[in-house]
PDB file of C-alpha atoms in Angstrom:
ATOM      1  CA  UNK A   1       4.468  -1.290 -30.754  1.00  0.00           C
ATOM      2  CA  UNK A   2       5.202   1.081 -27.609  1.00  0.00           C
ATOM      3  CA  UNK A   3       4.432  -0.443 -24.259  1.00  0.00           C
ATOM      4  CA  UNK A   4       1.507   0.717 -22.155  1.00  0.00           C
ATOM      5  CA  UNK A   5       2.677   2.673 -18.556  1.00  0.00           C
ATOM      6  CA  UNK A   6       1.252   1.554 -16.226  1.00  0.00           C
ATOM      7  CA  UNK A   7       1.602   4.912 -13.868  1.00  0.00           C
ATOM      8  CA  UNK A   8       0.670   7.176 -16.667  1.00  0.00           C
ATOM      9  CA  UNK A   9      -3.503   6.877 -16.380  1.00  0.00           C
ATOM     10  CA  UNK A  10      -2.806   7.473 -12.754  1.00  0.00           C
ATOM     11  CA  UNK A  11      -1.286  10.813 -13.193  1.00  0.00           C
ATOM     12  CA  UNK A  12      -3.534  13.747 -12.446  1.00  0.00           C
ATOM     13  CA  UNK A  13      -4.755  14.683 -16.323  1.00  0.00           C
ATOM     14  CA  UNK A  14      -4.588  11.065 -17.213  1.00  0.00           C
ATOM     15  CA  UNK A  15      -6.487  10.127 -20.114  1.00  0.00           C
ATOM     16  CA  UNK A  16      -8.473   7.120 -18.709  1.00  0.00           C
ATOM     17  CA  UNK A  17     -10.935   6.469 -21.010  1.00  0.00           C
ATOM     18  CA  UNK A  18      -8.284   6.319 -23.789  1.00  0.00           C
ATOM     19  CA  UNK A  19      -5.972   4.259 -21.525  1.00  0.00           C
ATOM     20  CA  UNK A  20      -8.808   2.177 -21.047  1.00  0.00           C
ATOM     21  CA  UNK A  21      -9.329   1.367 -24.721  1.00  0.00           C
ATOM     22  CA  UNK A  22      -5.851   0.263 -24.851  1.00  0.00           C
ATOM     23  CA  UNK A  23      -5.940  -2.244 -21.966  1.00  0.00           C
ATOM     24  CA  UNK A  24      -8.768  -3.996 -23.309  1.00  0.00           C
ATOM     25  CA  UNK A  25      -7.290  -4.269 -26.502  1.00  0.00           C
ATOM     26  CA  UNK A  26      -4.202  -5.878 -25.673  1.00  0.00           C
ATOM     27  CA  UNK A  27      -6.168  -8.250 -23.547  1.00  0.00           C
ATOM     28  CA  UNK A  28      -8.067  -9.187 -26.328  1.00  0.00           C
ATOM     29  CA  UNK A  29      -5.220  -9.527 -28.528  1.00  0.00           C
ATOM     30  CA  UNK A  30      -3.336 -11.759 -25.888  1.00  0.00           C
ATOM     31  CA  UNK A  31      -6.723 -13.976 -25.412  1.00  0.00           C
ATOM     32  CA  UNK A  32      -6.399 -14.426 -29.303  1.00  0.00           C
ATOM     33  CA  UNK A  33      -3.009 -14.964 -29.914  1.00  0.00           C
ATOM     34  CA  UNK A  34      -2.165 -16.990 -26.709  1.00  0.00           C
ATOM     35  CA  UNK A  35      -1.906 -20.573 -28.436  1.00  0.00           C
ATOM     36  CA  UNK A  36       1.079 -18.867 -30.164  1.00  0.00           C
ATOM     37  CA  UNK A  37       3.090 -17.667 -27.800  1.00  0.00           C
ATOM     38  CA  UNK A  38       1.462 -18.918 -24.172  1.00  0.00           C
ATOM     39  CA  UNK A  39       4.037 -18.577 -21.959  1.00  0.00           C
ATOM     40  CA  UNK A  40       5.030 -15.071 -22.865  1.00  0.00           C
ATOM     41  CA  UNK A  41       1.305 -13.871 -23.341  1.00  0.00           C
ATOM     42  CA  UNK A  42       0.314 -15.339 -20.361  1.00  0.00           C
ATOM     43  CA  UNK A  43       2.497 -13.181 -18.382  1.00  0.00           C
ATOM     44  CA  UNK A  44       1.976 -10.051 -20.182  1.00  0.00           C
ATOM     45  CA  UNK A  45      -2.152 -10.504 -19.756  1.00  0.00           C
ATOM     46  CA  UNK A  46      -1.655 -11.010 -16.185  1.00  0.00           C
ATOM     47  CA  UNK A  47       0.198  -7.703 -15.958  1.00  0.00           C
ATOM     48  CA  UNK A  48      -2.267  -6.232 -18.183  1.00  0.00           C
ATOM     49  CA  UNK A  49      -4.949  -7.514 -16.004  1.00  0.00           C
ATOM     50  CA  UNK A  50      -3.410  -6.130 -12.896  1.00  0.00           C
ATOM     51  CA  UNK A  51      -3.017  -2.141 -14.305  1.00  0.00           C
ATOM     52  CA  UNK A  52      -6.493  -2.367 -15.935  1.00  0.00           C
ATOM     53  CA  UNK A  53      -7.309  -3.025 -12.198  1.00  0.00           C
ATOM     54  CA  UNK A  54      -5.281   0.072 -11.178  1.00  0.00           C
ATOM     55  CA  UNK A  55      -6.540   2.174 -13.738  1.00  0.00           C
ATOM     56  CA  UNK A  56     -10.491   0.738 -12.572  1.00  0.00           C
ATOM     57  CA  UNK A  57      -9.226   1.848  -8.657  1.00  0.00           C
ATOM     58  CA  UNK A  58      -8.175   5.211 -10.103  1.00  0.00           C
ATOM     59  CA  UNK A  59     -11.468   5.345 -11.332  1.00  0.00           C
ATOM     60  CA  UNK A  60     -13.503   4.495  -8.283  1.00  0.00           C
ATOM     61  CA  UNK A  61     -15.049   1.468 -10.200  1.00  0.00           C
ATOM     62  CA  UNK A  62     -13.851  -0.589  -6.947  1.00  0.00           C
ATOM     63  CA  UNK A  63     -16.048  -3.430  -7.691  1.00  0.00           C
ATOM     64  CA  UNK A  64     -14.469  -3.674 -11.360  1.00  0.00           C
ATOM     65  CA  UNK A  65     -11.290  -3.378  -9.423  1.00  0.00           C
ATOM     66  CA  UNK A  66     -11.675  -6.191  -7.292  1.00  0.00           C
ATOM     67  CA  UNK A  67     -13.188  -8.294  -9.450  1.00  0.00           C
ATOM     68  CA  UNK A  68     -10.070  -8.175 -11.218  1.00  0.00           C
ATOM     69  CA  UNK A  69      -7.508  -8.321  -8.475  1.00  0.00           C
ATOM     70  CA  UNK A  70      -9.115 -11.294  -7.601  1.00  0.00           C
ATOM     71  CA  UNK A  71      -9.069 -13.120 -11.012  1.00  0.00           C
ATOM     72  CA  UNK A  72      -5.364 -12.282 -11.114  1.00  0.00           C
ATOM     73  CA  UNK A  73      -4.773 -14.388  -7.641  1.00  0.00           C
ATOM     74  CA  UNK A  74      -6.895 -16.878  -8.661  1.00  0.00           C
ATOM     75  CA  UNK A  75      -4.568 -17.672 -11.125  1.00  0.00           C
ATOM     76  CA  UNK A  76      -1.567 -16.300  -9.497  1.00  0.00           C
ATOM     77  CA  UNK A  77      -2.425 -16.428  -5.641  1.00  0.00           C
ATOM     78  CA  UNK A  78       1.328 -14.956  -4.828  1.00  0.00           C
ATOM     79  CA  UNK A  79       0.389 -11.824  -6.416  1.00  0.00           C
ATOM     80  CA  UNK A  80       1.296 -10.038  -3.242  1.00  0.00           C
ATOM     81  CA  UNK A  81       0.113  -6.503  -4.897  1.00  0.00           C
ATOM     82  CA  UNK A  82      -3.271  -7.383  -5.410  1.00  0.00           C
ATOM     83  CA  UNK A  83      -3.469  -8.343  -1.774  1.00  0.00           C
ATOM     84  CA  UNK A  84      -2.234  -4.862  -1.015  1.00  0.00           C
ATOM     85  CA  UNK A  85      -4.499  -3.145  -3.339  1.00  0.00           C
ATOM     86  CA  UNK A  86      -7.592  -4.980  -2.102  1.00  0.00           C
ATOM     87  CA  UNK A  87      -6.758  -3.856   1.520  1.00  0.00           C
ATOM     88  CA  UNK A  88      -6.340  -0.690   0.286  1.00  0.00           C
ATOM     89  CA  UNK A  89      -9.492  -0.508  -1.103  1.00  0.00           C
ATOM     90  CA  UNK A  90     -11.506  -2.240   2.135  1.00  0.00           C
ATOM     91  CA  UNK A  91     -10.010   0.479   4.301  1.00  0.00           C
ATOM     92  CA  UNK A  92     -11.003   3.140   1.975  1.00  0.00           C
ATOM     93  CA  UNK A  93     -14.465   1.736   2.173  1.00  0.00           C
ATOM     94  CA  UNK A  94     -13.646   2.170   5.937  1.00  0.00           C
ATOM     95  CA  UNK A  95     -13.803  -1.698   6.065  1.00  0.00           C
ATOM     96  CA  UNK A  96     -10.516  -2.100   8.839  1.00  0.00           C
ATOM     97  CA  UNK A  97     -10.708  -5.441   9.686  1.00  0.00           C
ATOM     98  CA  UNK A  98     -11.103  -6.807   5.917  1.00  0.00           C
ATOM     99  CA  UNK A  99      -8.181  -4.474   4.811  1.00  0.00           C
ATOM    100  CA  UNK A 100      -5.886  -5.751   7.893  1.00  0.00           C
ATOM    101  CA  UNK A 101      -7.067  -9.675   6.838  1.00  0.00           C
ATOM    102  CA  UNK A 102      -6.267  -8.195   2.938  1.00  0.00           C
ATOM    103  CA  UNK A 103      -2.564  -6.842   4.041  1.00  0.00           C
ATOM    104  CA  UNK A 104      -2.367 -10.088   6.794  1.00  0.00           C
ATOM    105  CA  UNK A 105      -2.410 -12.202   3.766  1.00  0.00           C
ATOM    106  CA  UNK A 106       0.042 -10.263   1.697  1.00  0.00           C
ATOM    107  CA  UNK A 107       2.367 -11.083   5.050  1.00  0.00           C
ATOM    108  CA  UNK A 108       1.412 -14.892   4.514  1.00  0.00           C
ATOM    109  CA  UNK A 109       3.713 -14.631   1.143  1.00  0.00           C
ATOM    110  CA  UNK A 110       6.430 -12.296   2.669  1.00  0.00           C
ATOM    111  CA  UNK A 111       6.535 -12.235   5.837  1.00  0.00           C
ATOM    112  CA  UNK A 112       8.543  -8.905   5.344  1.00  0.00           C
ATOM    113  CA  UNK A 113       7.166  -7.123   3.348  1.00  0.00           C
ATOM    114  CA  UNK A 114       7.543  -3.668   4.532  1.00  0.00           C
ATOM    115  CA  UNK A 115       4.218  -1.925   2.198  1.00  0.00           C
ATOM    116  CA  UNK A 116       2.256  -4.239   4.482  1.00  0.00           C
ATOM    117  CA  UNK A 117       3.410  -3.511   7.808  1.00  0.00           C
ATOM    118  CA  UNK A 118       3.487  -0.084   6.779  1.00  0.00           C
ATOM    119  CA  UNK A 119      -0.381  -0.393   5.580  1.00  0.00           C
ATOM    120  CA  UNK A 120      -1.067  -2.218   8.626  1.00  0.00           C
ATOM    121  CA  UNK A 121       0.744   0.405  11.129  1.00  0.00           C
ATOM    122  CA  UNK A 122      -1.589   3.289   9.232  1.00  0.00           C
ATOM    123  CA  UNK A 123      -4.645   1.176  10.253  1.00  0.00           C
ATOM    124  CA  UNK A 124      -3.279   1.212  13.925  1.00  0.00           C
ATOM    125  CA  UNK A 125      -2.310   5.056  13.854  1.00  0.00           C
ATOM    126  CA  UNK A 126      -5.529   5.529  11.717  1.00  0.00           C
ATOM    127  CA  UNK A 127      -7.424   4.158  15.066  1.00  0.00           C
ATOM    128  CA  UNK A 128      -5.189   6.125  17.244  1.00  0.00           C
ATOM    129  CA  UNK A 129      -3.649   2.892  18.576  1.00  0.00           C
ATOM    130  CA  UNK A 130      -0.234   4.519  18.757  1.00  0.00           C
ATOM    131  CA  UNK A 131       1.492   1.431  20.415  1.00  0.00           C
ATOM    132  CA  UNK A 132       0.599  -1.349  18.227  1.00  0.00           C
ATOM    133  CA  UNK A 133       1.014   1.130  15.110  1.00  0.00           C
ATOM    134  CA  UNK A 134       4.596   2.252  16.372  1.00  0.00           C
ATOM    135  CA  UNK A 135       5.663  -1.517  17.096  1.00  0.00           C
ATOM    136  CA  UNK A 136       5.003  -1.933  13.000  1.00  0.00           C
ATOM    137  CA  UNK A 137       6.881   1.011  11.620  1.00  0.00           C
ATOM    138  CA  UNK A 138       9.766  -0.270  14.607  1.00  0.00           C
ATOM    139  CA  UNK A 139       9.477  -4.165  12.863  1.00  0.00           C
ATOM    140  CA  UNK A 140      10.249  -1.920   9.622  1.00  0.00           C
ATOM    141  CA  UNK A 141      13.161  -0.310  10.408  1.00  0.00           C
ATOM    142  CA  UNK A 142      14.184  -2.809  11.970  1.00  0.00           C
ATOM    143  CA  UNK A 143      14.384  -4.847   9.049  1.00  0.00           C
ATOM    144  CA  UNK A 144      15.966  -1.975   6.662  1.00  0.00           C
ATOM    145  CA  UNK A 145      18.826  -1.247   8.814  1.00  0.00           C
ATOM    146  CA  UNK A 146      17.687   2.055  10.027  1.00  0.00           C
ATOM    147  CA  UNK A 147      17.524   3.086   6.311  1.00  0.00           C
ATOM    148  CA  UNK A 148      13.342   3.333   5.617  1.00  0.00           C
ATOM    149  CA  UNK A 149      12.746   7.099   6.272  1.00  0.00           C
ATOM    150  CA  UNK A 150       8.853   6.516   5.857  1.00  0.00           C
ATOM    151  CA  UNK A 151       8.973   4.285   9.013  1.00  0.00           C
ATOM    152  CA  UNK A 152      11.463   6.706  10.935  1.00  0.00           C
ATOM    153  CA  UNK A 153       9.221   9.713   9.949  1.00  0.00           C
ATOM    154  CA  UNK A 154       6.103   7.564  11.552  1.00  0.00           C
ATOM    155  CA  UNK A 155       7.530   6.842  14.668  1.00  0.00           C
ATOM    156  CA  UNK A 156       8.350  10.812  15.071  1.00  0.00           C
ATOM    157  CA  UNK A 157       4.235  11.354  14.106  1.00  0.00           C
ATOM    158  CA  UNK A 158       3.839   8.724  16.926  1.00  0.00           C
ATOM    159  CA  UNK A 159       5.842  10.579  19.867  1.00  0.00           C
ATOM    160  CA  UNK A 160       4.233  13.883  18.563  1.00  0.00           C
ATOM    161  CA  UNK A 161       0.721  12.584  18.913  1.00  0.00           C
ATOM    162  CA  UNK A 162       1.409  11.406  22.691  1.00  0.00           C
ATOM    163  CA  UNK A 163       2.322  15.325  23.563  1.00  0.00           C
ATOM    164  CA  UNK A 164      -1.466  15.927  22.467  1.00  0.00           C
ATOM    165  CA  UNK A 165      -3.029  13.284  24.916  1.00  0.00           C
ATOM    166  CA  UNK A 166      -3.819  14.829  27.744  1.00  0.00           C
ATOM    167  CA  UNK A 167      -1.319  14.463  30.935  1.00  0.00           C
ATOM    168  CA  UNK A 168      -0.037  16.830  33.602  1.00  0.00           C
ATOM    169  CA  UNK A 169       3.514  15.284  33.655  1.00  0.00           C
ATOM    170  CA  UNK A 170       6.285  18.085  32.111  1.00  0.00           C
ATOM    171  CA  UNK A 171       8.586  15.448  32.361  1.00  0.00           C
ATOM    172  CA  UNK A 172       6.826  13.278  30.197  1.00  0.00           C
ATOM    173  CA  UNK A 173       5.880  16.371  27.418  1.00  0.00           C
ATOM    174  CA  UNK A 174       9.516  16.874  27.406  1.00  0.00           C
ATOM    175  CA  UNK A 175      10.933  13.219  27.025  1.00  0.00           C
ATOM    176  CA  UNK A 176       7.774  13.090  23.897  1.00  0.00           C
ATOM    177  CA  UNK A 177       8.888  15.877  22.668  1.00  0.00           C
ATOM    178  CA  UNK A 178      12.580  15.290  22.406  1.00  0.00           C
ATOM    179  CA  UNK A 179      12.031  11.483  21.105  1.00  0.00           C
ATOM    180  CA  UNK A 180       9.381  13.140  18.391  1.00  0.00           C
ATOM    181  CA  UNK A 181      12.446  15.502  17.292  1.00  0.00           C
ATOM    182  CA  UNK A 182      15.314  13.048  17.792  1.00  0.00           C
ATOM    183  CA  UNK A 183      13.241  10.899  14.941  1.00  0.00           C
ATOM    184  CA  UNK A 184      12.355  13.819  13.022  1.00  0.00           C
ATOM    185  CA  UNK A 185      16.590  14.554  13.218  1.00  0.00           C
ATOM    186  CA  UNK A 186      17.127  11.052  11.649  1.00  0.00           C
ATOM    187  CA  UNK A 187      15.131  11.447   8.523  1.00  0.00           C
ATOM    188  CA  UNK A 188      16.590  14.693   7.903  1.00  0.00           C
ATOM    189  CA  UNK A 189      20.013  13.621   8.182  1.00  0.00           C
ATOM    190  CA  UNK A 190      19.206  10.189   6.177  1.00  0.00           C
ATOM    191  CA  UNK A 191      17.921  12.219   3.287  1.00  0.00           C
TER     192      UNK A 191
END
């Protein structure tokens, strides 16, 4: 049997209908066979479970989506991914505080977990809180050694922003500017 990717509905030109079909078949097949063969088929229907969720997201079915992101931590309530995914959602639906308690949680089960703080520090910039966003992307690199370019890249976006609010200080433009391009610098040189 070939294995299902998981990524492959998501591409642009995906087939999702098709893709769709094949999810709920191997559900149904696991559901059937699990007396056989429960602890491997229970692990393979939760990961089943979880893309059919994707590939529901993908589709904008969010309620479909959630329903099953939820049903997956119900069973499995370390499933730090579907606490991700339902933020994601919520603050697509421009719901910010239910994505930030969605991505808070995800934090509950690793504490550093840098997809959260970087979800969480996109809320902040999203808001135009620069400060509280840049103290997340700083908690990131701090925890990667430097090495997490997506952080690095943020905190450049950060000192960039502050040359657009308005001030009268050249000194202050300048010192923006250069910390926007020393960060910039980094990324470049890291990649």
């Amino acid at each position: 049997s070939s294995g299902i990717n998981a990524e492959w509905p998501l591409r642009p030109g995906g087939k999702y209908e098709e893709c769709l079909q094949h999810y709920e078949t191997a559900l149904d097949y696991c559901k059937r066979e699990l007396q056989n063969d429960e602890a491997y088929l229970s692990a393979i229907t939760v990961t089943i479970t979880y893309n059919l969720a994707r590939l529901y997201e993908a589709l904008h079915e969010f309620g479909k989506a959630e329903d099953l992101y939820k049903a997956v931590l119900k069973e499995h309530p370390n499933y730090l991914d579907c606490y991700l995914r339902l933020g994601c959602i919520a603050r697509d639906r421009e719901q910010i505080f239910e994505a930030s308690n969605w991505f808070k949680d995800a934090l509950q089960i690793n504490q550093d977990n840098a997809d959260a703080w970087t979800l969480i520090g996109n809320l902040h910039i999203s808001k135009q809180e620069w400060g509280p966003g840049q103290k997340k992307f700083e908690r990131i690199i701090k925890t990667t050694n430097d090495k997490d370019s997506y952080s690095i890249l943020a905190i450049g976006n950060v000192w960039l922003q502050m040359l657009y609010q308005p001030t009268r200080d050249r000194d202050k433009e300048q010192k923006y500017q250069e910390r926007a391009l020393a960060f910039f610098k980094q990324v470049l040189r890291q990649d």
